[in-house]
Short mmCIF file of C-alpha atoms in Angstrom, two decimals:
data_model
loop_
_atom_site.label_atom_id
_atom_site.label_comp_id
_atom_site.label_asym_id
_atom_site.label_seq_id
_atom_site.Cartn_x
_atom_site.Cartn_y
_atom_site.Cartn_z
CA MET A 1 32.38 -5.47 1.46
CA ALA A 2 29.85 -3.38 3.41
CA GLN A 3 28.81 -0.12 1.77
CA GLN A 4 28.04 3.32 3.16
CA VAL A 5 25.05 5.05 1.55
CA LYS A 6 22.73 7.98 2.18
CA ALA A 7 19.33 7.20 3.70
CA VAL A 8 16.36 8.73 5.54
CA ILE A 9 15.83 7.67 9.14
CA ALA A 10 13.39 8.48 11.93
CA ARG A 11 15.51 8.71 15.05
CA ALA A 12 12.78 9.33 17.65
CA LYS A 13 8.99 9.49 17.92
CA GLY A 14 7.60 12.59 16.25
CA ALA A 15 11.02 14.01 15.42
CA PRO A 16 11.61 15.26 11.87
CA VAL A 17 13.26 12.67 9.67
CA GLU A 18 16.87 13.17 8.70
CA VAL A 19 19.23 12.16 5.92
CA THR A 20 22.26 10.35 7.23
CA THR A 21 24.84 7.73 6.27
CA ILE A 22 24.04 4.08 6.92
CA VAL A 23 25.97 0.84 6.47
CA VAL A 24 24.58 -1.83 4.16
CA PRO A 25 26.26 -5.23 4.58
CA ASP A 26 26.99 -7.65 1.78
CA PRO A 27 24.06 -9.98 1.18
CA GLY A 28 24.08 -13.21 3.13
CA PRO A 29 22.33 -16.45 2.20
CA GLY A 30 18.89 -15.72 0.76
CA GLU A 31 19.48 -11.95 0.67
CA ALA A 32 19.93 -9.27 -1.99
CA VAL A 33 21.25 -5.73 -2.13
CA VAL A 34 19.12 -3.48 -4.32
CA ARG A 35 20.11 -0.09 -5.74
CA ILE A 36 16.99 1.98 -5.24
CA GLN A 37 15.79 4.06 -8.18
CA ALA A 38 12.48 5.35 -6.79
CA CYS A 39 10.44 5.06 -3.60
CA GLY A 40 6.95 6.43 -2.90
CA VAL A 41 6.17 8.36 0.28
CA CYS A 42 3.45 6.27 1.91
CA HIS A 43 1.33 7.12 4.94
CA THR A 44 2.72 4.00 6.64
CA ASP A 45 6.13 5.68 6.75
CA LEU A 46 4.55 8.56 8.63
CA HIS A 47 2.98 6.02 11.02
CA TYR A 48 6.48 4.67 11.71
CA ARG A 49 7.83 8.16 12.39
CA GLU A 50 4.95 8.87 14.78
CA GLY A 51 5.48 5.61 16.69
CA GLY A 52 2.18 4.23 15.44
CA ILE A 53 3.65 0.86 14.39
CA ASN A 54 6.06 0.12 17.26
CA ASP A 55 8.83 1.85 19.20
CA GLU A 56 11.83 0.11 17.64
CA PHE A 57 13.62 3.35 16.74
CA PRO A 58 15.64 4.32 14.80
CA PHE A 59 13.67 3.38 11.70
CA LEU A 60 15.00 3.26 8.18
CA LEU A 61 11.96 4.56 6.32
CA GLY A 62 10.62 3.83 2.84
CA HIS A 63 9.13 0.65 1.43
CA GLU A 64 7.23 1.43 -1.81
CA ALA A 65 10.17 1.01 -4.14
CA ALA A 66 11.71 -0.19 -7.37
CA GLY A 67 15.34 -0.63 -8.30
CA ILE A 68 18.11 -2.80 -9.70
CA VAL A 69 19.48 -5.88 -7.98
CA GLU A 70 23.16 -5.20 -7.35
CA SER A 71 24.27 -8.40 -5.65
CA VAL A 72 22.78 -11.57 -4.18
CA GLY A 73 23.79 -14.00 -1.48
CA GLU A 74 24.27 -17.72 -1.47
CA GLY A 75 21.35 -19.84 -2.62
CA VAL A 76 19.41 -17.03 -4.31
CA THR A 77 17.68 -18.18 -7.48
CA GLU A 78 14.69 -15.80 -7.75
CA VAL A 79 16.71 -12.85 -9.07
CA GLU A 80 20.20 -12.02 -10.26
CA PRO A 81 22.30 -8.87 -10.50
CA GLY A 82 20.92 -6.48 -13.11
CA ASP A 83 17.27 -7.45 -12.66
CA PHE A 84 14.75 -4.61 -12.41
CA VAL A 85 12.54 -5.35 -9.40
CA VAL A 86 9.67 -4.01 -7.35
CA LEU A 87 10.17 -4.58 -3.63
CA ASN A 88 7.41 -6.20 -1.61
CA TRP A 89 6.76 -6.96 2.03
CA ARG A 90 5.17 -10.35 1.39
CA ALA A 91 8.08 -12.71 0.77
CA VAL A 92 6.18 -15.97 1.02
CA CYS A 93 7.75 -18.82 2.93
CA GLY A 94 6.21 -21.76 1.05
CA GLN A 95 5.99 -23.80 4.25
CA CYS A 96 3.33 -22.29 6.53
CA ARG A 97 -0.22 -23.61 6.69
CA ALA A 98 -1.51 -20.92 4.29
CA CYS A 99 1.19 -21.66 1.69
CA LYS A 100 0.68 -25.42 1.96
CA ARG A 101 -3.06 -24.95 1.42
CA GLY A 102 -2.37 -23.12 -1.83
CA ARG A 103 -3.06 -19.67 -0.41
CA PRO A 104 0.37 -18.01 -0.41
CA GLN A 105 -1.22 -14.55 -0.59
CA TYR A 106 -2.06 -15.12 3.10
CA CYS A 107 1.42 -16.38 4.06
CA PHE A 108 1.76 -16.26 7.85
CA ASN A 109 5.55 -16.42 7.90
CA THR A 110 6.81 -13.83 5.43
CA HIS A 111 10.49 -13.11 5.91
CA ASN A 112 12.99 -10.28 5.74
CA ALA A 113 16.76 -10.03 5.56
CA LYS A 114 18.42 -11.61 8.59
CA GLN A 115 21.27 -9.13 8.73
CA LYS A 116 20.75 -5.61 10.00
CA MET A 117 21.66 -2.35 8.36
CA THR A 118 23.19 0.09 10.83
CA LEU A 119 24.24 3.65 11.51
CA LEU A 120 27.96 4.40 11.35
CA ASP A 121 28.25 3.83 15.12
CA GLY A 122 26.79 0.34 14.80
CA THR A 123 23.26 1.17 15.97
CA GLU A 124 20.90 -1.30 14.32
CA LEU A 125 18.13 0.10 12.13
CA SER A 126 14.56 -1.18 11.88
CA PRO A 127 13.62 -1.10 8.18
CA ALA A 128 10.03 -0.05 7.46
CA LEU A 129 8.02 -3.17 6.55
CA GLY A 130 11.32 -5.04 6.38
CA ILE A 131 12.48 -2.97 3.40
CA GLY A 132 13.88 0.50 4.26
CA ALA A 133 14.05 2.02 0.79
CA PHE A 134 14.50 5.75 1.38
CA ALA A 135 18.12 4.91 0.71
CA GLU A 136 20.55 4.72 -2.16
CA LYS A 137 20.77 0.98 -1.53
CA THR A 138 19.01 -1.44 0.79
CA LEU A 139 19.34 -5.06 1.97
CA VAL A 140 16.27 -7.30 1.67
CA ALA A 141 15.35 -10.95 1.54
CA ALA A 142 15.61 -12.07 -2.08
CA GLY A 143 11.96 -13.12 -1.95
CA GLN A 144 11.07 -9.47 -1.44
CA CYS A 145 12.31 -8.73 -4.96
CA THR A 146 9.76 -9.22 -7.74
CA LYS A 147 11.19 -9.04 -11.24
CA VAL A 148 9.15 -6.94 -13.68
CA ASP A 149 9.56 -5.54 -17.19
CA PRO A 150 12.41 -2.98 -17.12
CA ALA A 151 10.54 -0.81 -19.64
CA ALA A 152 8.42 0.50 -16.76
CA GLU A 153 9.31 3.83 -15.16
CA PRO A 154 10.75 3.17 -11.67
CA ALA A 155 8.68 5.98 -10.11
CA VAL A 156 5.54 4.24 -11.35
CA ALA A 157 6.53 0.61 -10.84
CA GLY A 158 7.52 1.13 -7.22
CA LEU A 159 4.00 2.20 -6.27
CA LEU A 160 2.88 -1.41 -6.61
CA GLY A 161 5.04 -2.13 -3.58
CA CYS A 162 2.34 -0.89 -1.20
CA GLY A 163 -0.48 1.63 -1.55
CA VAL A 164 -1.52 1.24 -5.17
CA MET A 165 -1.39 -2.55 -4.92
CA ALA A 166 -3.43 -2.41 -1.71
CA GLY A 167 -6.19 -0.46 -3.43
CA LEU A 168 -6.16 -2.38 -6.71
CA GLY A 169 -6.15 -5.66 -4.81
CA ALA A 170 -8.93 -4.59 -2.44
CA ALA A 171 -11.20 -4.31 -5.48
CA LEU A 172 -9.84 -7.07 -7.72
CA ASN A 173 -8.71 -9.72 -5.23
CA THR A 174 -10.56 -9.22 -1.95
CA GLY A 175 -13.76 -7.65 -3.25
CA ASN A 176 -13.87 -9.78 -6.40
CA VAL A 177 -15.47 -6.89 -8.28
CA GLY A 178 -16.94 -8.20 -11.51
CA ARG A 179 -18.48 -6.94 -14.72
CA GLY A 180 -21.64 -4.97 -14.08
CA ASP A 181 -21.13 -4.65 -10.32
CA THR A 182 -21.83 -1.45 -8.45
CA VAL A 183 -18.99 -0.28 -6.23
CA ALA A 184 -18.58 2.45 -3.63
CA VAL A 185 -15.16 3.54 -2.37
CA ILE A 186 -15.06 5.50 0.89
CA GLY A 187 -11.84 7.49 1.21
CA CYS A 188 -10.16 8.56 -2.03
CA GLY A 189 -6.50 9.04 -1.24
CA GLY A 190 -3.91 6.88 -2.97
CA VAL A 191 -5.33 3.55 -1.78
CA GLY A 192 -8.96 4.49 -2.39
CA GLY A 193 -8.08 5.97 -5.78
CA ALA A 194 -6.43 2.69 -6.72
CA ALA A 195 -9.58 0.83 -5.65
CA VAL A 196 -11.54 3.08 -8.01
CA MET A 197 -9.12 2.28 -10.82
CA GLY A 198 -9.24 -1.44 -10.03
CA SER A 199 -13.05 -1.40 -10.10
CA ARG A 200 -13.00 0.24 -13.52
CA LEU A 201 -10.49 -2.34 -14.76
CA ALA A 202 -12.81 -5.11 -13.53
CA GLY A 203 -15.74 -3.71 -15.50
CA ALA A 204 -17.88 -2.26 -12.72
CA SER A 205 -20.94 -0.50 -14.10
CA LYS A 206 -21.09 2.20 -11.45
CA ILE A 207 -18.24 3.43 -9.23
CA ILE A 208 -19.19 5.88 -6.47
CA ALA A 209 -16.32 7.78 -4.85
CA VAL A 210 -16.89 9.17 -1.34
CA ASP A 211 -14.66 11.67 0.44
CA ILE A 212 -14.81 14.93 2.39
CA ASP A 213 -12.35 16.67 0.05
CA ASP A 214 -13.56 17.83 -3.36
CA ARG A 215 -9.99 17.75 -4.69
CA LYS A 216 -9.75 14.03 -4.00
CA LEU A 217 -13.16 13.48 -5.53
CA GLU A 218 -12.00 15.20 -8.72
CA LYS A 219 -8.99 12.91 -8.84
CA ALA A 220 -11.22 9.89 -8.20
CA ARG A 221 -13.38 10.83 -11.17
CA ALA A 222 -10.25 11.07 -13.34
CA LEU A 223 -9.31 7.57 -12.17
CA GLY A 224 -12.65 6.10 -13.16
CA ALA A 225 -15.37 7.10 -10.69
CA THR A 226 -18.74 7.55 -12.36
CA HIS A 227 -20.25 9.45 -9.42
CA THR A 228 -18.86 11.38 -6.44
CA VAL A 229 -20.27 12.13 -2.99
CA ASN A 230 -18.89 14.70 -0.56
CA SER A 231 -19.74 13.11 2.78
CA ARG A 232 -19.06 16.36 4.63
CA THR A 233 -22.29 17.77 3.21
CA THR A 234 -24.23 14.67 2.12
CA ASP A 235 -25.19 11.46 3.93
CA PRO A 236 -23.07 8.92 2.02
CA VAL A 237 -25.27 5.93 2.87
CA GLU A 238 -28.38 7.60 1.49
CA ALA A 239 -26.49 8.90 -1.53
CA ILE A 240 -25.07 5.47 -2.39
CA ARG A 241 -28.49 3.87 -2.02
CA GLU A 242 -30.09 6.51 -4.20
CA LEU A 243 -27.47 5.94 -6.89
CA THR A 244 -28.03 2.17 -6.80
CA GLY A 245 -31.81 2.03 -7.10
CA GLY A 246 -32.33 2.10 -3.34
CA ASN A 247 -30.36 -1.12 -2.83
CA GLY A 248 -26.80 -0.21 -1.92
CA ALA A 249 -23.59 -1.17 -3.71
CA ASP A 250 -22.51 -4.73 -4.46
CA VAL A 251 -19.04 -3.97 -3.07
CA VAL A 252 -18.05 -1.16 -0.69
CA VAL A 253 -14.35 -0.54 -0.16
CA GLU A 254 -13.54 1.29 3.09
CA ALA A 255 -10.16 2.96 2.57
CA VAL A 256 -10.14 5.18 5.67
CA GLY A 257 -9.93 2.79 8.60
CA ARG A 258 -12.27 4.47 11.07
CA PRO A 259 -15.33 3.09 12.91
CA GLU A 260 -17.67 5.75 11.54
CA THR A 261 -16.67 5.18 7.92
CA TYR A 262 -16.81 1.41 8.40
CA ARG A 263 -20.41 1.73 9.62
CA GLN A 264 -21.17 3.80 6.55
CA ALA A 265 -19.71 1.05 4.38
CA PHE A 266 -21.68 -1.63 6.23
CA TYR A 267 -25.03 0.08 5.68
CA ALA A 268 -24.23 1.31 2.16
CA ARG A 269 -23.89 -2.20 0.73
CA ASP A 270 -26.65 -4.20 -0.86
CA LEU A 271 -28.10 -7.28 0.81
CA ALA A 272 -25.54 -10.08 0.41
CA GLY A 273 -23.02 -7.44 -0.64
CA THR A 274 -19.38 -7.24 0.41
CA VAL A 275 -17.54 -4.76 2.62
CA VAL A 276 -13.76 -4.62 2.17
CA LEU A 277 -11.72 -2.90 4.88
CA VAL A 278 -8.39 -1.78 3.47
CA GLY A 279 -7.97 1.41 5.54
CA VAL A 280 -5.72 0.76 8.54
CA PRO A 281 -7.26 1.52 11.96
CA THR A 282 -5.29 2.47 15.06
CA PRO A 283 -5.04 0.11 18.06
CA GLU A 284 -7.54 1.94 20.27
CA MET A 285 -10.39 1.93 17.75
CA THR A 286 -13.41 -0.30 18.38
CA LEU A 287 -16.53 -1.06 16.35
CA GLU A 288 -20.07 -1.79 17.51
CA LEU A 289 -22.77 -3.10 15.18
CA PRO A 290 -26.13 -4.72 15.94
CA LEU A 291 -25.50 -8.44 15.58
CA LEU A 292 -28.93 -8.87 14.05
CA ASP A 293 -27.93 -6.48 11.24
CA VAL A 294 -24.74 -8.43 10.65
CA PHE A 295 -26.82 -11.59 10.31
CA GLY A 296 -29.77 -10.10 8.48
CA ARG A 297 -27.84 -8.28 5.77
CA GLY A 298 -25.86 -11.39 4.83
CA GLY A 299 -22.91 -11.07 2.50
CA ALA A 300 -19.30 -10.78 3.56
CA LEU A 301 -17.22 -8.51 5.78
CA LYS A 302 -13.60 -8.78 4.67
CA SER A 303 -10.26 -7.25 5.55
CA SER A 304 -7.74 -6.80 2.75
CA TRP A 305 -4.10 -7.45 3.63
CA TYR A 306 -1.87 -5.84 1.01
CA GLY A 307 -4.74 -6.18 -1.43
CA ASP A 308 -4.54 -9.96 -0.90
CA CYS A 309 -1.85 -9.83 -3.55
CA LEU A 310 0.72 -12.41 -4.53
CA PRO A 311 3.59 -10.24 -5.79
CA SER A 312 5.04 -12.87 -8.12
CA ARG A 313 1.64 -13.17 -9.80
CA ASP A 314 0.24 -9.64 -9.61
CA PHE A 315 3.18 -7.25 -10.07
CA PRO A 316 4.29 -8.47 -13.53
CA MET A 317 0.68 -8.63 -14.74
CA LEU A 318 -0.12 -5.10 -13.60
CA ILE A 319 3.11 -3.72 -15.06
CA ASP A 320 2.20 -5.35 -18.38
CA LEU A 321 -1.22 -3.65 -18.28
CA TYR A 322 0.50 -0.34 -17.54
CA LEU A 323 2.88 -0.76 -20.49
CA GLN A 324 -0.08 -1.62 -22.74
CA GLY A 325 -1.76 1.66 -21.75
CA ARG A 326 -4.62 -0.13 -20.00
CA LEU A 327 -3.70 0.84 -16.42
CA ASP A 328 -2.64 4.45 -15.83
CA LEU A 329 -0.37 3.92 -12.84
CA GLY A 330 1.38 7.18 -13.68
CA ALA A 331 -1.75 9.06 -12.61
CA PHE A 332 -0.78 8.41 -8.98
CA VAL A 333 2.57 10.21 -9.21
CA THR A 334 1.81 13.78 -8.16
CA GLU A 335 5.44 14.87 -7.85
CA THR A 336 8.98 13.53 -7.81
CA ILE A 337 11.34 14.70 -5.09
CA GLU A 338 14.86 14.20 -3.79
CA LEU A 339 15.86 12.19 -0.74
CA ASP A 340 16.13 15.25 1.50
CA ALA A 341 12.50 16.32 0.82
CA VAL A 342 10.72 13.45 2.61
CA GLU A 343 9.77 15.55 5.63
CA GLN A 344 8.16 18.16 3.39
CA ALA A 345 6.34 15.36 1.56
CA PHE A 346 4.82 14.27 4.89
CA GLU A 347 3.54 17.83 5.34
CA ARG A 348 1.96 17.84 1.88
CA MET A 349 0.36 14.50 2.68
CA HIS A 350 -1.42 16.15 5.63
CA GLN A 351 -2.64 18.94 3.33
CA GLY A 352 -4.33 16.36 1.11
CA ASP A 353 -3.17 17.71 -2.24
CA VAL A 354 -1.01 14.77 -3.37
CA LEU A 355 -1.73 11.16 -4.25
CA ARG A 356 1.95 10.24 -4.12
CA SER A 357 5.21 12.05 -3.73
CA VAL A 358 7.97 9.81 -5.11
CA VAL A 359 11.63 10.00 -4.17
CA VAL A 360 13.77 9.51 -7.28
CA LEU A 361 17.44 8.64 -6.79
#
């Protein structure tokens, strides 16, 4: 039987979000209904509200979530009712060319629930990243549920669903940061901060955090940065080179997603070094670099999709590290809020004084 639950929607471009009642259908084949316990407020949700993703309003916002599987549809074997899960937006298909080549972290055919959640009048909702978790309950594809140790706090575990995983994975998976490497991270919000933490976990010898906000730089140092650079007052390329013996960093993670910061990352890396773009640019942005410099500096220019993670592999491992006290995921939770405070959380995000606001239900 379909259920009516409270949820946060964006009804029109730029309009404040609102809490309303939505209808969640029973799970069909391959689907699951999850009772949400916590969901982080991610910048991507704000992009949806502002029409920066597409114009398929109304959106059911929220995607960085953890909760309990309530019911499953026919044919579901990955999870069962009662499982504690982190939701993900990479439900691998197992059949596309990436999956068949043994690279499921690049799956080109990830899937979502086939049924739609709706408003009370039947208007279909577009769930953010196929999840829609600013809600008491949500309907997802069962493959979007990754079972993890239930000893983890939901407000912490859910952060692996997007931003923290993107940053950790940018360093660990895409950048392949190794012991003794030098790393620079440009942009030290939630994603960049997670890249700092991932670099420390990997054993980097020097981690240089770059931002224009001293508050974020202080947080980056608490997360593992060995040096900080305020690029509002200091040339970050020169500073990174000076801190790395004039060479540049082995890996530079660009967590802003702007042409000017990408150029900084490109020139701040060592010869044969790696640039990892994990910041998300907007459609109108373009980049121009001298082709001779691209050739002459060697190395690799990479983009990191979701931290190149494989949820079934990475989420349980990272939760285990958290429970062992080796990965302080709780450091990213700045505040916990109720469902009706999402709009205010967007405002605090603009002010730059939070890593993550987390809705707890």
